[in-house]
Amino acid sequence: MTDQLPRRPARISDVARLAGVSLGTVSHALNHPSRVRPATLERVNDAIRELGFVRNANASTLATGRSSNIGMVAIAFGNSMFVDIARGAQRVARRAGYNLLLAGSEDSYDTQGEFVGFFDEARVAGMLLAPMVDSSEHVERMASHGRPVVLMNYDGHEDACRVVVDNEQVGYLAARHLLERGCRRITVLGGGDQFQPVQLRRRGIHRAIEEAGDAVAVDTVTTDGLTPEAGAAAVAPIAAAPAGERPDGLLCLTDAIAIGAIRGLQSAGLDVPGDLLVMGCDHNTQSWDGDVTLTTISMRGLEIGEAAMELLLEELRTAPSEHTHRRVVLEPRIEVRSSTTRASSR
């Protein structure tokens, strides 16, 4: 018995033949249905359904020179901040008639580059990029092909628009909060110093500690990553130390580290916030699954996404010779919860 060849996908010409209309009419039905008489539009739609026709978006992009797709590459969608950014960006994109395509680089610069290449080859109209390290080569690749890029949560690239939260202020607010809660022996937990947001948060922490003067002691514990597991491992020596030698406040550079730290402390029999306060930094709600709610800093993800998409759409509508790259800075806000609120303060 001869193997049956797979049926080829339906083409626009097949739709036109079955509906008894011209190719131009089918094109109008797909792209400008208001220009087609209702009875004719119904015949075309019936033919599309019967044939299972799916339009070739890439072919349409090649034919018109325009794409309705915008790419977004973020460091990790396991952090709810980037989910919020995507939601905000999509909200603005859909109002303007664009689709948002998402990719997560999972903390890998090489993976980020692969997704940038994919979106470049897919001929997206433009791209939103949320990196953690300098990504000039990726921005320049897209720009060289006429595809603008807006950077999010990363500062310093002058040849692209960017929307950032003041990460130095994130660290400053976190440290000031612990100081105002009475902490005088603070341990900073975190690694990832190669990442710009982490560097800036440390700078803000140091500024707050310097302002507090000699009465405050600060220690730094470098974690093996920015994960809950890293946080739990880092607090084991702290939990084992005598009460008088333990810090009274932990300032964690990510919420994931903070939640791991709380788990590690609790498993060792310590109470948070009774024995020591724990502070997060990046409002990652996907890390908040314990019985102690986490005080953290709101990174305003929805607003980052909305502002970044507005900048990208503005650039797409403007001739390159008339466009000026802009930098939008959003101020972080503290979100106080139970991990830094002792019973006497409630």
XYZ file of C-alpha atoms in Angstrom:
346
model
C 0.000 0.000 0.000
C 1.401 3.395 -0.973
C 1.806 5.869 1.860
C -0.580 8.768 1.444
C 1.218 12.098 1.054
C 0.266 14.688 3.656
C -2.218 17.242 2.461
C -0.622 20.608 1.778
C -1.854 23.628 3.755
C -4.655 25.590 2.149
C -3.584 28.655 0.208
C -5.268 31.982 -0.315
C -5.958 30.936 -3.912
C -7.888 27.905 -2.609
C -10.039 30.194 -0.466
C -10.732 32.462 -3.434
C -11.674 29.506 -5.666
C -14.046 27.956 -3.113
C -15.669 31.295 -2.267
C -15.932 32.285 -5.940
C -14.131 35.609 -5.467
C -10.857 37.194 -6.508
C -7.579 37.005 -4.608
C -7.914 40.723 -3.895
C -11.304 40.198 -2.261
C -9.881 37.512 0.032
C -7.017 39.844 0.921
C -9.470 42.615 1.794
C -11.556 40.155 3.848
C -8.454 39.246 5.858
C -6.982 42.702 6.254
C -9.839 45.191 5.761
C -13.129 43.339 6.327
C -15.092 46.597 6.516
C -14.402 47.095 2.788
C -16.107 43.833 1.832
C -19.864 43.395 1.440
C -21.332 41.319 4.301
C -22.587 38.517 2.042
C -19.208 38.221 0.303
C -17.351 38.352 3.629
C -19.512 35.509 4.931
C -18.661 33.367 1.855
C -14.960 34.016 2.331
C -15.108 33.185 6.051
C -17.051 29.992 5.305
C -14.366 28.951 2.815
C -11.616 29.734 5.362
C -13.305 27.542 7.956
C -13.988 24.702 5.524
C -10.414 24.623 4.232
C -8.780 25.259 7.597
C -6.873 28.140 6.038
C -4.300 29.905 8.255
C -2.790 33.104 6.946
C 0.981 33.276 6.555
C 1.972 36.219 8.712
C 5.582 36.104 7.484
C 4.452 36.314 3.879
C 2.217 39.259 4.739
C 5.128 41.010 6.421
C 7.344 40.464 3.392
C 4.636 41.700 1.038
C 3.737 44.847 2.968
C 7.084 45.605 4.606
C 5.288 45.970 7.942
C 4.908 43.599 10.873
C 2.230 43.665 13.551
C 4.486 41.713 15.941
C 6.750 43.078 18.647
C 9.240 40.855 20.455
C 10.102 40.975 24.135
C 13.061 39.208 25.734
C 13.320 39.246 29.538
C 15.865 37.757 31.891
C 13.361 35.384 33.532
C 9.583 35.092 33.656
C 9.935 33.207 36.934
C 10.153 36.697 38.446
C 6.693 38.255 38.529
C 8.182 41.683 37.828
C 8.787 40.624 34.242
C 5.317 39.089 34.020
C 3.933 42.466 35.090
C 6.127 44.208 32.514
C 4.764 41.910 29.805
C 1.176 42.571 30.903
C 1.700 46.322 30.776
C 3.436 46.170 27.405
C 0.765 43.915 25.916
C -2.014 46.203 27.122
C -0.547 49.135 25.184
C 0.463 47.040 22.170
C -3.019 45.592 21.646
C -4.611 49.033 21.720
C -2.257 49.992 18.891
C -2.961 46.836 16.847
C 0.256 44.971 17.664
C 0.905 41.506 19.061
C 3.523 40.896 21.770
C 5.730 37.806 21.455
C 7.595 36.738 24.600
C 10.868 34.919 25.278
C 12.787 34.346 28.527
C 16.570 34.148 28.499
C 16.767 32.371 31.910
C 19.778 34.389 33.117
C 21.811 33.432 30.021
C 23.349 36.098 27.791
C 23.841 33.544 25.004
C 20.200 32.464 25.172
C 19.177 36.103 25.067
C 21.227 36.497 21.894
C 19.518 33.489 20.312
C 16.075 34.959 20.961
C 17.144 38.372 19.676
C 18.320 36.613 16.509
C 15.007 34.756 16.237
C 12.978 37.950 16.514
C 15.294 39.670 14.037
C 14.806 36.880 11.491
C 11.057 36.924 12.160
C 11.150 40.592 11.127
C 9.313 41.928 14.157
C 8.518 45.629 14.041
C 10.620 46.295 17.144
C 11.664 44.778 20.445
C 11.563 45.316 24.184
C 14.641 43.998 25.983
C 15.058 43.486 29.746
C 18.679 42.361 30.211
C 20.857 42.203 33.311
C 24.185 42.956 31.614
C 25.357 45.201 28.781
C 23.595 44.059 25.609
C 24.868 46.657 23.146
C 25.575 44.085 20.445
C 21.981 42.843 20.543
C 20.572 46.369 20.402
C 22.875 47.251 17.525
C 21.957 44.110 15.577
C 18.261 44.998 15.649
C 18.858 48.686 14.976
C 21.027 47.896 11.952
C 18.000 46.185 10.394
C 15.645 49.042 11.153
C 14.095 47.427 14.233
C 14.110 49.761 17.251
C 14.772 48.400 20.747
C 13.651 49.819 24.074
C 15.594 48.679 27.137
C 13.809 47.979 30.426
C 15.332 47.823 33.919
C 18.802 48.394 32.467
C 20.482 51.767 32.137
C 23.458 53.209 30.320
C 22.910 52.489 26.603
C 22.683 55.906 24.964
C 21.592 54.591 21.546
C 18.225 53.276 22.689
C 15.238 54.470 24.656
C 15.060 52.974 28.123
C 12.699 52.720 31.066
C 14.273 52.060 34.440
C 13.389 51.918 38.087
C 15.947 53.721 40.226
C 17.659 50.576 41.553
C 20.032 52.577 43.739
C 16.948 53.992 45.436
C 15.602 50.425 45.791
C 18.603 49.513 47.939
C 18.443 52.789 49.824
C 14.749 52.390 50.713
C 15.279 48.787 51.823
C 18.180 49.688 54.120
C 16.421 52.778 55.504
C 13.382 50.668 56.359
C 15.429 48.219 58.426
C 17.195 51.104 60.158
C 13.870 52.772 60.968
C 12.654 49.443 62.392
C 15.565 49.563 64.850
C 18.052 47.225 63.154
C 21.684 47.957 63.999
C 23.373 44.722 62.836
C 22.401 44.214 59.206
C 23.563 41.424 56.914
C 23.160 41.875 53.170
C 22.465 38.599 51.342
C 23.050 38.298 47.611
C 25.338 37.495 44.746
C 25.129 38.335 41.082
C 27.323 41.414 41.263
C 27.823 41.174 37.502
C 24.196 42.299 37.128
C 23.619 46.044 36.964
C 20.470 46.131 39.184
C 22.343 44.241 41.922
C 25.300 46.637 41.735
C 23.018 49.651 42.016
C 21.052 48.202 44.947
C 24.299 47.635 46.835
C 25.279 51.251 46.186
C 21.988 52.457 47.660
C 22.378 50.212 50.701
C 25.848 51.579 51.382
C 24.580 55.162 51.077
C 21.879 54.526 53.689
C 24.350 52.821 56.046
C 26.848 55.674 55.716
C 24.125 58.179 56.574
C 23.283 56.163 59.712
C 26.823 56.566 61.064
C 29.006 54.391 63.248
C 26.163 52.935 65.306
C 25.292 50.480 62.534
C 27.296 47.374 61.656
C 26.807 45.867 58.202
C 28.043 42.534 56.900
C 27.797 40.976 53.451
C 27.204 37.312 52.675
C 27.643 36.351 49.044
C 25.054 33.819 47.929
C 25.507 31.196 45.256
C 22.953 32.757 42.939
C 19.730 34.703 43.401
C 17.410 31.790 44.216
C 15.491 30.579 47.310
C 17.943 27.683 47.605
C 20.831 30.148 47.720
C 19.076 32.131 50.438
C 18.378 29.060 52.575
C 21.992 27.902 52.315
C 23.357 31.335 53.173
C 21.467 31.645 56.484
C 22.581 28.286 57.906
C 25.652 29.800 59.675
C 23.553 32.760 60.830
C 20.944 30.472 62.380
C 23.659 28.419 64.114
C 25.314 31.474 65.702
C 24.544 32.551 69.296
C 21.726 35.075 69.590
C 24.098 37.898 70.485
C 26.185 37.310 67.378
C 23.342 37.105 64.896
C 22.223 40.094 62.811
C 18.920 41.688 63.724
C 18.071 42.377 60.083
C 18.641 40.586 56.787
C 18.513 42.641 53.605
C 18.148 40.315 50.627
C 18.911 41.624 47.152
C 16.052 39.599 45.629
C 12.743 38.368 47.004
C 13.662 34.819 46.007
C 16.702 34.956 48.302
C 14.546 36.456 51.062
C 11.944 33.693 50.945
C 14.681 31.046 51.013
C 16.283 32.815 53.953
C 12.996 32.855 55.877
C 12.500 29.141 55.249
C 16.040 28.376 56.396
C 15.649 30.419 59.558
C 12.292 28.857 60.395
C 13.582 25.339 59.844
C 16.324 26.146 62.392
C 13.693 27.198 64.928
C 14.044 30.967 64.576
C 11.116 33.328 64.269
C 10.717 35.978 61.565
C 10.210 38.768 62.474
C 10.534 37.929 66.200
C 14.227 37.005 66.172
C 15.273 39.037 63.153
C 13.682 41.049 60.346
C 13.938 40.010 56.701
C 13.642 42.454 53.777
C 13.309 41.708 50.060
C 14.037 43.996 47.126
C 12.182 43.280 43.881
C 8.473 42.563 44.517
C 8.579 39.056 43.046
C 5.160 37.741 44.086
C 5.978 34.285 42.731
C 8.369 33.882 45.667
C 5.753 34.622 48.324
C 4.434 31.200 49.266
C 5.234 31.087 52.988
C 3.253 31.998 56.098
C 5.328 35.167 56.602
C 4.462 37.877 54.089
C 7.498 39.665 52.724
C 8.319 43.346 52.995
C 9.806 44.371 49.681
C 10.166 47.180 47.152
C 7.619 47.646 44.371
C 9.419 47.724 41.021
C 6.319 49.027 39.184
C 6.426 46.377 36.495
C 3.114 47.260 34.838
C 4.192 50.878 34.442
C 7.592 49.853 33.076
C 5.907 47.748 30.395
C 3.401 50.435 29.495
C 6.008 53.197 29.303
C 8.425 51.046 27.292
C 5.784 50.099 24.743
C 4.701 53.730 24.399
C 8.321 54.688 23.681
C 8.653 51.900 21.116
C 5.431 52.851 19.327
C 6.539 56.474 19.300
C 9.813 55.459 17.673
C 8.034 53.280 15.111
C 5.869 56.252 14.105
C 8.800 58.676 13.835
C 11.384 59.015 11.102
C 14.823 57.959 12.407
C 16.244 61.404 11.656
C 13.594 63.018 13.851
C 13.651 60.597 16.777
C 15.453 61.396 20.016
C 16.062 58.555 22.451
C 14.556 59.145 25.870
C 15.219 57.821 29.355
C 12.241 57.365 31.680
C 12.944 56.804 35.385
C 10.275 55.417 37.739
C 10.644 55.771 41.492
C 10.300 52.561 43.566
C 7.915 52.245 46.516
C 8.228 50.213 49.697
C 5.587 47.567 50.463
C 5.580 46.833 54.217
C 4.391 43.389 55.302
C 4.871 41.040 58.246
C 8.527 40.030 57.722
C 9.636 43.392 59.172
C 6.695 44.077 61.470
C 7.072 42.788 65.033
C 3.951 42.276 67.112
C 4.558 45.444 69.122
C 4.570 47.478 65.880
C 1.347 46.069 64.431
